[in-house]
Amino acid sequence: MKLWIQAMALALTVAWSAPSAAWWWDSTPSNYTDTRYPVVLVHGMFGFDSIAGVDYWYGVAEDLRKYGADVYTTQVPALDSTIARGEALLPQVQAIAAVHGKVNLIGHSHGGPTARYIARVRPDLVASVTSVGSPHKGSPVADLIYGSPAESLAASLGNALGGLIDLLSGGGYNQDLRSSLESLTTQGS
């Protein structure tokens, strides 16, 4: 009986104190990702914005928005040189910056050098550049394939896949794996 009373007292104490601790589990989103300027996401090689409901950024944009950021996903060629990708990105950045003043660029893989290109040619539009897994000093894989006997086969297969990605994502860009590889070699970077 004494054990039962102790158990009930403990249960009542926990139940009574739960509302006072509810703030700890508050599901109201904070604004920890809120930035002065919007975030612009730049995809990498073989990238896209969205295809048939599949998001290249796998929920990153939604999560950033949930916690306060103004986020834009962009579309550039899946395969092309850093300069060509940058030139495709530039009008999108200009349109966003026309409303907000500047942008925070986040580039993944080849999106990192693409974002850096924008920062170089239009620094007045860029508040910051962040890159994730980007080959800023070149890629050993690009060094291995570019100029090798396997390059033409890789280019044919890569351009076909890039074209399919472009078709499905509605990008409307030409694909050029050779230019991507050249931009991503240690010498081309």
PDB file of C-alpha atoms in Angstrom:
ATOM      1  CA  MET A   1       0.000   0.000   0.000  1.00  0.00           C
ATOM      2  CA  LYS A   2       2.836   2.377   0.877  1.00  0.00           C
ATOM      3  CA  LEU A   3       4.474   1.705  -2.529  1.00  0.00           C
ATOM      4  CA  TRP A   4       1.163   2.401  -4.266  1.00  0.00           C
ATOM      5  CA  ILE A   5       0.824   5.784  -2.490  1.00  0.00           C
ATOM      6  CA  GLN A   6       4.389   6.722  -3.441  1.00  0.00           C
ATOM      7  CA  ALA A   7       3.770   5.784  -7.069  1.00  0.00           C
ATOM      8  CA  MET A   8       0.555   7.836  -7.155  1.00  0.00           C
ATOM      9  CA  ALA A   9       2.310  10.817  -5.558  1.00  0.00           C
ATOM     10  CA  LEU A  10       5.074  10.626  -8.156  1.00  0.00           C
ATOM     11  CA  ALA A  11       2.562  10.329 -11.010  1.00  0.00           C
ATOM     12  CA  LEU A  12       0.552  13.314  -9.750  1.00  0.00           C
ATOM     13  CA  THR A  13       3.717  15.390  -9.329  1.00  0.00           C
ATOM     14  CA  VAL A  14       4.813  14.653 -12.890  1.00  0.00           C
ATOM     15  CA  ALA A  15       1.325  15.295 -14.279  1.00  0.00           C
ATOM     16  CA  TRP A  16       0.981  18.544 -12.328  1.00  0.00           C
ATOM     17  CA  SER A  17       4.379  19.880 -13.409  1.00  0.00           C
ATOM     18  CA  ALA A  18       4.075  18.930 -17.092  1.00  0.00           C
ATOM     19  CA  PRO A  19       2.223  22.110 -18.146  1.00  0.00           C
ATOM     20  CA  SER A  20       4.906  24.294 -16.592  1.00  0.00           C
ATOM     21  CA  ALA A  21       7.560  22.519 -18.673  1.00  0.00           C
ATOM     22  CA  ALA A  22       5.561  22.633 -21.901  1.00  0.00           C
ATOM     23  CA  TRP A  23       7.598  25.614 -23.147  1.00  0.00           C
ATOM     24  CA  TRP A  24      10.494  23.190 -23.574  1.00  0.00           C
ATOM     25  CA  TRP A  25       8.649  21.316 -26.324  1.00  0.00           C
ATOM     26  CA  ASP A  26       7.047  24.342 -27.927  1.00  0.00           C
ATOM     27  CA  SER A  27       6.572  23.580 -31.628  1.00  0.00           C
ATOM     28  CA  THR A  28       6.432  27.228 -32.670  1.00  0.00           C
ATOM     29  CA  PRO A  29       9.291  27.697 -35.152  1.00  0.00           C
ATOM     30  CA  SER A  30      12.024  30.114 -34.228  1.00  0.00           C
ATOM     31  CA  ASN A  31      13.571  32.522 -36.685  1.00  0.00           C
ATOM     32  CA  TYR A  32      17.136  31.281 -36.401  1.00  0.00           C
ATOM     33  CA  THR A  33      17.580  31.035 -40.196  1.00  0.00           C
ATOM     34  CA  ASP A  34      16.222  34.517 -40.874  1.00  0.00           C
ATOM     35  CA  THR A  35      18.785  36.571 -42.778  1.00  0.00           C
ATOM     36  CA  ARG A  36      18.812  40.170 -43.938  1.00  0.00           C
ATOM     37  CA  TYR A  37      18.923  39.021 -47.573  1.00  0.00           C
ATOM     38  CA  PRO A  38      17.284  35.949 -49.139  1.00  0.00           C
ATOM     39  CA  VAL A  39      19.067  32.631 -49.579  1.00  0.00           C
ATOM     40  CA  VAL A  40      19.558  31.492 -53.180  1.00  0.00           C
ATOM     41  CA  LEU A  41      20.325  27.780 -53.655  1.00  0.00           C
ATOM     42  CA  VAL A  42      22.506  26.794 -56.635  1.00  0.00           C
ATOM     43  CA  HIS A  43      22.585  23.092 -57.590  1.00  0.00           C
ATOM     44  CA  GLY A  44      25.592  21.120 -58.783  1.00  0.00           C
ATOM     45  CA  MET A  45      26.327  18.826 -61.739  1.00  0.00           C
ATOM     46  CA  PHE A  46      23.374  16.747 -62.855  1.00  0.00           C
ATOM     47  CA  GLY A  47      21.280  18.959 -60.589  1.00  0.00           C
ATOM     48  CA  PHE A  48      17.792  20.377 -60.964  1.00  0.00           C
ATOM     49  CA  ASP A  49      15.273  22.288 -58.925  1.00  0.00           C
ATOM     50  CA  SER A  50      12.527  19.654 -58.777  1.00  0.00           C
ATOM     51  CA  ILE A  51      11.506  16.679 -60.903  1.00  0.00           C
ATOM     52  CA  ALA A  52       8.128  14.990 -60.382  1.00  0.00           C
ATOM     53  CA  GLY A  53       8.009  16.119 -56.772  1.00  0.00           C
ATOM     54  CA  VAL A  54      11.599  15.081 -56.039  1.00  0.00           C
ATOM     55  CA  ASP A  55      13.489  18.053 -54.643  1.00  0.00           C
ATOM     56  CA  TYR A  56      17.238  18.293 -55.394  1.00  0.00           C
ATOM     57  CA  TRP A  57      17.731  20.058 -52.062  1.00  0.00           C
ATOM     58  CA  TYR A  58      15.834  17.306 -50.200  1.00  0.00           C
ATOM     59  CA  GLY A  59      13.874  19.575 -47.898  1.00  0.00           C
ATOM     60  CA  VAL A  60      16.665  22.072 -47.150  1.00  0.00           C
ATOM     61  CA  ALA A  61      14.723  24.983 -48.672  1.00  0.00           C
ATOM     62  CA  GLU A  62      11.558  24.072 -46.771  1.00  0.00           C
ATOM     63  CA  ASP A  63      13.437  23.752 -43.486  1.00  0.00           C
ATOM     64  CA  LEU A  64      15.177  27.094 -43.970  1.00  0.00           C
ATOM     65  CA  ARG A  65      11.805  28.691 -44.742  1.00  0.00           C
ATOM     66  CA  LYS A  66      10.207  27.061 -41.711  1.00  0.00           C
ATOM     67  CA  TYR A  67      12.716  28.790 -39.461  1.00  0.00           C
ATOM     68  CA  GLY A  68      12.589  32.233 -41.029  1.00  0.00           C
ATOM     69  CA  ALA A  69      14.663  32.390 -44.222  1.00  0.00           C
ATOM     70  CA  ASP A  70      13.395  33.694 -47.537  1.00  0.00           C
ATOM     71  CA  VAL A  71      14.645  30.991 -49.952  1.00  0.00           C
ATOM     72  CA  TYR A  72      14.842  30.709 -53.733  1.00  0.00           C
ATOM     73  CA  THR A  73      15.888  27.613 -55.665  1.00  0.00           C
ATOM     74  CA  THR A  74      17.423  28.273 -59.054  1.00  0.00           C
ATOM     75  CA  GLN A  75      17.785  26.368 -62.297  1.00  0.00           C
ATOM     76  CA  VAL A  76      21.013  26.344 -64.316  1.00  0.00           C
ATOM     77  CA  PRO A  77      22.384  23.827 -66.849  1.00  0.00           C
ATOM     78  CA  ALA A  78      22.989  20.441 -65.244  1.00  0.00           C
ATOM     79  CA  LEU A  79      26.206  20.223 -67.280  1.00  0.00           C
ATOM     80  CA  ASP A  80      28.214  23.153 -68.593  1.00  0.00           C
ATOM     81  CA  SER A  81      31.183  25.338 -67.758  1.00  0.00           C
ATOM     82  CA  THR A  82      31.231  27.400 -64.587  1.00  0.00           C
ATOM     83  CA  ILE A  83      30.961  30.552 -66.700  1.00  0.00           C
ATOM     84  CA  ALA A  84      27.962  29.273 -68.709  1.00  0.00           C
ATOM     85  CA  ARG A  85      26.219  28.128 -65.523  1.00  0.00           C
ATOM     86  CA  GLY A  86      26.992  31.492 -63.927  1.00  0.00           C
ATOM     87  CA  GLU A  87      25.606  33.388 -66.892  1.00  0.00           C
ATOM     88  CA  ALA A  88      22.412  31.296 -66.659  1.00  0.00           C
ATOM     89  CA  LEU A  89      22.208  32.071 -62.935  1.00  0.00           C
ATOM     90  CA  LEU A  90      22.876  35.797 -63.256  1.00  0.00           C
ATOM     91  CA  PRO A  91      19.399  36.893 -64.497  1.00  0.00           C
ATOM     92  CA  GLN A  92      17.774  34.914 -61.683  1.00  0.00           C
ATOM     93  CA  VAL A  93      20.015  36.572 -59.086  1.00  0.00           C
ATOM     94  CA  GLN A  94      19.409  39.994 -60.661  1.00  0.00           C
ATOM     95  CA  ALA A  95      15.637  39.500 -60.444  1.00  0.00           C
ATOM     96  CA  ILE A  96      15.810  38.457 -56.778  1.00  0.00           C
ATOM     97  CA  ALA A  97      18.251  41.249 -55.895  1.00  0.00           C
ATOM     98  CA  ALA A  98      16.005  43.795 -57.639  1.00  0.00           C
ATOM     99  CA  VAL A  99      13.434  43.085 -54.940  1.00  0.00           C
ATOM    100  CA  HIS A 100      15.730  42.459 -51.947  1.00  0.00           C
ATOM    101  CA  GLY A 101      18.941  44.387 -52.690  1.00  0.00           C
ATOM    102  CA  LYS A 102      21.364  41.457 -52.388  1.00  0.00           C
ATOM    103  CA  VAL A 103      21.375  37.676 -51.975  1.00  0.00           C
ATOM    104  CA  ASN A 104      23.131  35.005 -49.926  1.00  0.00           C
ATOM    105  CA  LEU A 105      24.279  32.319 -52.372  1.00  0.00           C
ATOM    106  CA  ILE A 106      24.579  28.688 -51.267  1.00  0.00           C
ATOM    107  CA  GLY A 107      26.084  26.365 -53.870  1.00  0.00           C
ATOM    108  CA  HIS A 108      26.387  22.604 -53.756  1.00  0.00           C
ATOM    109  CA  SER A 109      29.132  20.818 -55.709  1.00  0.00           C
ATOM    110  CA  HIS A 110      29.547  22.665 -59.026  1.00  0.00           C
ATOM    111  CA  GLY A 111      27.060  25.178 -57.638  1.00  0.00           C
ATOM    112  CA  GLY A 112      29.850  26.509 -55.383  1.00  0.00           C
ATOM    113  CA  PRO A 113      32.092  27.696 -58.236  1.00  0.00           C
ATOM    114  CA  THR A 114      28.963  28.896 -60.053  1.00  0.00           C
ATOM    115  CA  ALA A 115      28.032  31.041 -57.039  1.00  0.00           C
ATOM    116  CA  ARG A 116      31.611  32.348 -56.813  1.00  0.00           C
ATOM    117  CA  TYR A 117      31.383  33.378 -60.471  1.00  0.00           C
ATOM    118  CA  ILE A 118      28.365  35.557 -59.641  1.00  0.00           C
ATOM    119  CA  ALA A 119      30.231  37.075 -56.687  1.00  0.00           C
ATOM    120  CA  ARG A 120      33.133  37.902 -59.001  1.00  0.00           C
ATOM    121  CA  VAL A 121      31.165  39.461 -61.865  1.00  0.00           C
ATOM    122  CA  ARG A 122      28.439  41.149 -59.772  1.00  0.00           C
ATOM    123  CA  PRO A 123      29.726  41.621 -56.211  1.00  0.00           C
ATOM    124  CA  ASP A 124      27.136  44.361 -55.703  1.00  0.00           C
ATOM    125  CA  LEU A 125      24.393  41.688 -55.746  1.00  0.00           C
ATOM    126  CA  VAL A 126      26.019  39.256 -53.301  1.00  0.00           C
ATOM    127  CA  ALA A 127      25.976  39.492 -49.505  1.00  0.00           C
ATOM    128  CA  SER A 128      27.658  36.099 -48.976  1.00  0.00           C
ATOM    129  CA  VAL A 129      28.705  32.882 -50.697  1.00  0.00           C
ATOM    130  CA  THR A 130      28.572  29.520 -48.948  1.00  0.00           C
ATOM    131  CA  SER A 131      29.547  26.295 -50.651  1.00  0.00           C
ATOM    132  CA  VAL A 132      28.874  22.705 -49.683  1.00  0.00           C
ATOM    133  CA  GLY A 133      31.074  19.944 -51.079  1.00  0.00           C
ATOM    134  CA  SER A 134      32.377  22.169 -53.857  1.00  0.00           C
ATOM    135  CA  PRO A 135      35.560  21.459 -55.866  1.00  0.00           C
ATOM    136  CA  HIS A 136      37.053  24.970 -55.670  1.00  0.00           C
ATOM    137  CA  LYS A 137      40.545  23.600 -56.288  1.00  0.00           C
ATOM    138  CA  GLY A 138      39.418  21.119 -58.910  1.00  0.00           C
ATOM    139  CA  SER A 139      38.321  17.514 -58.868  1.00  0.00           C
ATOM    140  CA  PRO A 140      40.593  14.480 -59.246  1.00  0.00           C
ATOM    141  CA  VAL A 141      37.740  12.750 -61.085  1.00  0.00           C
ATOM    142  CA  ALA A 142      37.581  15.577 -63.646  1.00  0.00           C
ATOM    143  CA  ASP A 143      41.383  15.384 -63.998  1.00  0.00           C
ATOM    144  CA  LEU A 144      41.116  11.644 -64.638  1.00  0.00           C
ATOM    145  CA  ILE A 145      38.359  11.839 -67.270  1.00  0.00           C
ATOM    146  CA  TYR A 146      39.119  15.121 -69.065  1.00  0.00           C
ATOM    147  CA  GLY A 147      41.455  14.507 -72.007  1.00  0.00           C
ATOM    148  CA  SER A 148      41.447  10.729 -71.516  1.00  0.00           C
ATOM    149  CA  PRO A 149      40.231   8.093 -73.998  1.00  0.00           C
ATOM    150  CA  ALA A 150      37.129   7.696 -71.813  1.00  0.00           C
ATOM    151  CA  GLU A 151      36.153  11.355 -72.237  1.00  0.00           C
ATOM    152  CA  SER A 152      34.047  10.964 -75.384  1.00  0.00           C
ATOM    153  CA  LEU A 153      32.077   8.031 -73.949  1.00  0.00           C
ATOM    154  CA  ALA A 154      31.603   9.882 -70.645  1.00  0.00           C
ATOM    155  CA  ALA A 155      30.495  13.001 -72.545  1.00  0.00           C
ATOM    156  CA  SER A 156      27.964  11.052 -74.624  1.00  0.00           C
ATOM    157  CA  LEU A 157      26.462   9.301 -71.619  1.00  0.00           C
ATOM    158  CA  GLY A 158      26.648  12.385 -69.400  1.00  0.00           C
ATOM    159  CA  ASN A 159      25.056  14.675 -71.967  1.00  0.00           C
ATOM    160  CA  ALA A 160      22.247  12.162 -72.506  1.00  0.00           C
ATOM    161  CA  LEU A 161      21.572  11.986 -68.764  1.00  0.00           C
ATOM    162  CA  GLY A 162      21.890  15.762 -68.435  1.00  0.00           C
ATOM    163  CA  GLY A 163      19.454  16.206 -71.311  1.00  0.00           C
ATOM    164  CA  LEU A 164      16.951  13.887 -69.643  1.00  0.00           C
ATOM    165  CA  ILE A 165      17.282  15.782 -66.349  1.00  0.00           C
ATOM    166  CA  ASP A 166      16.836  19.063 -68.198  1.00  0.00           C
ATOM    167  CA  LEU A 167      13.768  17.780 -70.049  1.00  0.00           C
ATOM    168  CA  LEU A 168      12.133  16.485 -66.863  1.00  0.00           C
ATOM    169  CA  SER A 169      12.891  19.634 -64.872  1.00  0.00           C
ATOM    170  CA  GLY A 170      11.891  22.027 -67.656  1.00  0.00           C
ATOM    171  CA  GLY A 171      15.232  23.820 -67.720  1.00  0.00           C
ATOM    172  CA  GLY A 172      15.600  24.308 -71.473  1.00  0.00           C
ATOM    173  CA  TYR A 173      19.414  24.316 -71.419  1.00  0.00           C
ATOM    174  CA  ASN A 174      21.992  22.635 -73.645  1.00  0.00           C
ATOM    175  CA  GLN A 175      24.180  20.139 -71.794  1.00  0.00           C
ATOM    176  CA  ASP A 176      27.966  20.032 -72.139  1.00  0.00           C
ATOM    177  CA  LEU A 177      29.831  17.553 -69.936  1.00  0.00           C
ATOM    178  CA  ARG A 178      33.182  18.360 -71.575  1.00  0.00           C
ATOM    179  CA  SER A 179      32.881  21.999 -70.501  1.00  0.00           C
ATOM    180  CA  SER A 180      31.882  20.902 -66.994  1.00  0.00           C
ATOM    181  CA  LEU A 181      34.909  18.636 -66.772  1.00  0.00           C
ATOM    182  CA  GLU A 182      37.257  21.313 -68.085  1.00  0.00           C
ATOM    183  CA  SER A 183      35.957  23.813 -65.512  1.00  0.00           C
ATOM    184  CA  LEU A 184      36.353  21.284 -62.730  1.00  0.00           C
ATOM    185  CA  THR A 185      39.899  20.096 -63.459  1.00  0.00           C
ATOM    186  CA  THR A 186      42.596  21.308 -61.090  1.00  0.00           C
ATOM    187  CA  GLN A 187      43.976  23.420 -63.941  1.00  0.00           C
ATOM    188  CA  GLY A 188      40.556  24.766 -64.997  1.00  0.00           C
ATOM    189  CA  SER A 189      39.453  25.690 -61.508  1.00  0.00           C
TER     190      SER A 189
END
